[in-house]
């Protein structure tokens, strides 16, 4: 357990912030948590800690702020390498883990956001893009770690931590976004991965209720519809 001063600034529905929770909890790091209210005004501490983007999450370690979720997870992995490294030592395996983490940002998050916010043809395209992204993740799991539950094999790695926060949003994508999630017979690797992630005790600590996430997504969608 860490005796350092560690504090996380975050807003609870943020999948990006959840990555940081997961990394800290998997490492067994003790930390303080500050819930941020992004509207109408951001806190002075957040603005001072992240003056460039003024966004969550921000990790403050011994008074020094680190911003951007994947950069924070990388930092956590470097400062607290035990009980196991999230980024593999092998350069190729490390590159693969980084690729799929980045894929989550560029493909899965983008399509999921459009599922919640878009309408008409744009919404239909979002559903197609989201399904394609999940299909690619299912394929990758079967190729990178065949027979294993995680991208990291028997334990979660950098890619797992980056992608795992999407799991608690699946209900929102279905209930609010109208996405029809194919069954395990079509995506066996994805379902195995979801079950494995959900069974990790460290993941359970900070994961919000899927019902609560769906309720928040509904609020977002109604706001978008109201301004359309």
Coordinates of C-alpha atoms in Angstrom, one line a residue:
X1 CA 0.0 0.0 0.0
X2 CA 1.2 3.5 -0.8
X3 CA 2.0 6.0 1.9
X4 CA 2.3 8.8 -0.6
X5 CA -0.2 11.6 -1.0
X6 CA -2.5 10.5 -3.8
X7 CA -5.7 12.2 -4.8
X8 CA -8.1 11.6 -7.8
X9 CA -10.3 14.4 -9.2
X10 CA -13.1 12.9 -11.2
X11 CA -16.8 12.9 -12.2
X12 CA -18.4 9.6 -11.4
X13 CA -19.9 8.7 -14.9
X14 CA -16.6 9.3 -16.6
X15 CA -15.2 6.1 -18.2
X16 CA -11.8 7.9 -18.4
X17 CA -11.8 8.5 -14.7
X18 CA -12.9 4.9 -14.1
X19 CA -9.7 3.7 -15.8
X20 CA -7.7 5.6 -13.1
X21 CA -9.8 4.1 -10.3
X22 CA -9.2 0.6 -11.7
X23 CA -5.5 1.1 -12.0
X24 CA -5.1 2.4 -8.5
X25 CA -7.4 -0.3 -7.0
X26 CA -5.6 -3.1 -8.9
X27 CA -2.3 -1.8 -7.5
X28 CA -3.7 -1.5 -4.0
X29 CA -2.8 2.2 -3.8
X30 CA -4.6 4.2 -1.1
X31 CA -6.0 7.5 -2.4
X32 CA -8.3 10.3 -1.7
X33 CA -11.2 11.0 -4.0
X34 CA -12.8 14.3 -4.9
X35 CA -16.0 14.3 -6.9
X36 CA -16.1 17.1 -9.4
X37 CA -19.2 19.0 -10.4
X38 CA -18.4 20.0 -13.9
X39 CA -21.5 22.2 -14.3
X40 CA -22.1 25.1 -13.8
X41 CA -18.6 25.7 -12.4
X42 CA -15.5 23.6 -12.2
X43 CA -13.6 23.6 -9.0
X44 CA -10.6 25.8 -8.4
X45 CA -8.4 22.8 -7.7
X46 CA -9.3 21.1 -11.0
X47 CA -8.6 24.3 -13.0
X48 CA -5.3 24.7 -11.2
X49 CA -4.4 21.1 -11.7
X50 CA -5.3 20.9 -15.4
X51 CA -5.2 24.5 -16.7
X52 CA -4.7 23.3 -20.3
X53 CA -7.8 21.2 -20.8
X54 CA -9.7 21.8 -17.5
X55 CA -11.0 18.2 -17.7
X56 CA -11.2 15.2 -15.4
X57 CA -9.6 12.9 -14.5
X58 CA -6.6 14.4 -12.8
X59 CA -4.3 12.4 -10.4
X60 CA -2.4 14.5 -7.9
X61 CA 0.6 12.6 -6.6
X62 CA 2.6 14.3 -3.8
X63 CA 1.2 17.7 -5.0
X64 CA 2.1 17.1 -8.7
X65 CA -0.9 16.7 -11.2
X66 CA -1.0 14.2 -14.0
X67 CA -3.7 14.5 -16.6
X68 CA -5.3 12.4 -19.4
X69 CA -6.5 8.9 -18.4
X70 CA -4.1 6.7 -20.4
X71 CA -1.1 8.8 -19.4
X72 CA -2.2 8.5 -15.7
X73 CA -2.6 4.7 -16.0
X74 CA 0.9 4.5 -17.5
X75 CA 2.2 6.7 -14.6
X76 CA 0.5 4.6 -12.0
X77 CA 2.1 1.5 -13.5
X78 CA 5.5 3.0 -13.4
X79 CA 5.3 4.4 -9.9
X80 CA 3.6 1.3 -8.4
X81 CA 4.8 -1.7 -10.5
X82 CA 3.5 -4.3 -7.9
X83 CA 1.6 -6.6 -7.8
X84 CA 2.1 -6.9 -11.5
X85 CA 2.9 -4.6 -14.4
X86 CA -0.1 -3.5 -16.6
X87 CA 2.2 -2.7 -19.5
X88 CA 4.2 -5.8 -20.7
X89 CA 8.0 -5.6 -20.7
X90 CA 8.1 -7.0 -24.2
X91 CA 8.1 -4.1 -26.7
X92 CA 5.7 -5.7 -29.1
X93 CA 3.3 -6.8 -26.5
X94 CA 3.5 -3.3 -25.0
X95 CA 2.7 -1.8 -28.4
X96 CA -0.3 -4.1 -28.8
X97 CA -1.7 -3.2 -25.4
X98 CA -1.3 0.5 -26.2
X99 CA -3.0 0.0 -29.6
X100 CA -6.2 -1.5 -28.1
X101 CA -6.3 1.1 -25.4
X102 CA -6.2 3.8 -28.1
X103 CA -8.8 1.8 -30.1
X104 CA -11.2 2.2 -27.2
X105 CA -10.8 6.0 -27.3
X106 CA -11.0 6.4 -31.1
X107 CA -13.6 3.8 -32.0
X108 CA -15.6 2.5 -29.1
X109 CA -16.0 5.7 -27.1
X110 CA -16.8 7.7 -30.3
X111 CA -19.4 5.3 -31.5
X112 CA -20.9 4.9 -28.0
X113 CA -21.2 8.6 -27.5
X114 CA -23.0 9.0 -30.9
X115 CA -25.4 6.2 -29.9
X116 CA -26.5 8.2 -26.9
X117 CA -26.6 11.6 -28.5
X118 CA -27.3 11.1 -32.2
X119 CA -30.6 10.7 -34.1
X120 CA -31.7 9.5 -37.5
X121 CA -29.1 8.3 -40.0
X122 CA -26.3 9.4 -37.7
X123 CA -27.7 7.2 -34.9
X124 CA -28.0 4.2 -37.3
X125 CA -24.4 4.7 -38.4
X126 CA -23.3 4.9 -34.7
X127 CA -24.9 1.5 -34.0
X128 CA -23.1 0.0 -37.0
X129 CA -19.8 1.5 -35.9
X130 CA -20.3 0.4 -32.3
X131 CA -21.0 -3.2 -33.3
X132 CA -18.0 -3.3 -35.6
X133 CA -15.8 -2.0 -32.7
X134 CA -17.0 -4.7 -30.3
X135 CA -16.6 -7.4 -33.0
X136 CA -13.0 -6.3 -33.4
X137 CA -12.4 -6.5 -29.7
X138 CA -13.9 -10.0 -29.7
X139 CA -11.5 -11.0 -32.5
X140 CA -8.5 -9.4 -30.8
X141 CA -9.1 -11.3 -27.5
X142 CA -9.2 -14.6 -29.4
X143 CA -6.0 -13.7 -31.2
X144 CA -3.9 -12.0 -28.6
X145 CA -4.7 -14.3 -25.7
X146 CA -6.4 -17.4 -27.0
X147 CA -8.0 -19.4 -24.3
X148 CA -7.3 -16.7 -21.7
X149 CA -9.8 -14.3 -20.1
X150 CA -7.9 -11.0 -20.5
X151 CA -5.8 -9.1 -23.0
X152 CA -3.1 -9.7 -20.5
X153 CA -3.7 -13.4 -20.4
X154 CA -4.4 -14.5 -16.8
X155 CA -4.4 -11.0 -15.4
X156 CA -5.6 -7.6 -16.5
X157 CA -3.2 -5.4 -18.4
X158 CA -3.1 -1.9 -19.8
X159 CA -5.6 -2.7 -22.6
X160 CA -8.0 -4.4 -20.2
X161 CA -7.9 -1.4 -17.8
X162 CA -8.6 1.0 -20.7
X163 CA -11.5 -1.0 -22.1
X164 CA -13.1 -2.3 -19.0
X165 CA -15.0 0.9 -18.1
X166 CA -17.2 0.4 -21.2
X167 CA -18.8 -2.7 -19.6
X168 CA -20.9 -0.8 -17.1
X169 CA -22.2 1.3 -20.0
X170 CA -23.5 -1.6 -22.0
X171 CA -27.0 -1.2 -20.4
X172 CA -27.0 2.5 -21.3
X173 CA -26.0 1.7 -24.9
X174 CA -28.9 -0.8 -25.1
X175 CA -31.6 1.0 -23.1
X176 CA -30.9 4.6 -24.1
X177 CA -29.0 4.1 -27.3
X178 CA -31.2 1.3 -28.7
X179 CA -28.2 -0.9 -29.4
X180 CA -28.9 -4.7 -29.8
X181 CA -26.1 -6.6 -28.2
X182 CA -25.4 -9.9 -30.0
X183 CA -25.2 -13.0 -27.7
X184 CA -22.2 -15.0 -26.5
X185 CA -22.6 -17.5 -29.4
X186 CA -21.5 -14.6 -31.8
X187 CA -18.9 -13.0 -29.5
X188 CA -17.7 -15.7 -27.1
X189 CA -14.4 -14.0 -26.3
X190 CA -16.0 -10.7 -25.5
X191 CA -18.5 -12.3 -23.1
X192 CA -15.8 -14.3 -21.4
X193 CA -13.8 -11.1 -21.0
X194 CA -16.8 -9.3 -19.5
X195 CA -17.4 -12.0 -17.0
X196 CA -13.7 -12.1 -16.1
X197 CA -13.5 -8.4 -15.6
X198 CA -16.6 -8.3 -13.5
X199 CA -15.3 -11.0 -11.2
X200 CA -12.1 -9.1 -10.3
X201 CA -12.5 -7.7 -6.7
X202 CA -10.5 -4.6 -7.4
X203 CA -12.8 -3.7 -10.3
X204 CA -15.9 -4.0 -8.1
X205 CA -14.7 -1.3 -5.8
X206 CA -15.4 1.7 -8.0
X207 CA -17.7 0.4 -10.8
X208 CA -20.9 2.4 -10.8
X209 CA -24.3 0.6 -11.1
X210 CA -25.2 0.0 -14.8
X211 CA -28.7 1.3 -13.9
X212 CA -27.3 4.5 -12.6
X213 CA -25.1 4.9 -15.7
X214 CA -28.2 4.3 -17.9
X215 CA -30.1 6.9 -16.0
X216 CA -27.4 9.5 -16.5
X217 CA -27.2 8.6 -20.2
X218 CA -30.9 9.2 -20.5
X219 CA -30.5 12.7 -19.0
X220 CA -27.8 13.4 -21.6
X221 CA -30.0 12.2 -24.5
X222 CA -33.0 14.2 -23.3
X223 CA -30.9 17.3 -23.1
X224 CA -29.6 16.7 -26.7
X225 CA -33.2 16.1 -27.9
X226 CA -34.4 19.2 -26.1
X227 CA -31.8 21.4 -27.9
X228 CA -32.2 19.8 -31.3

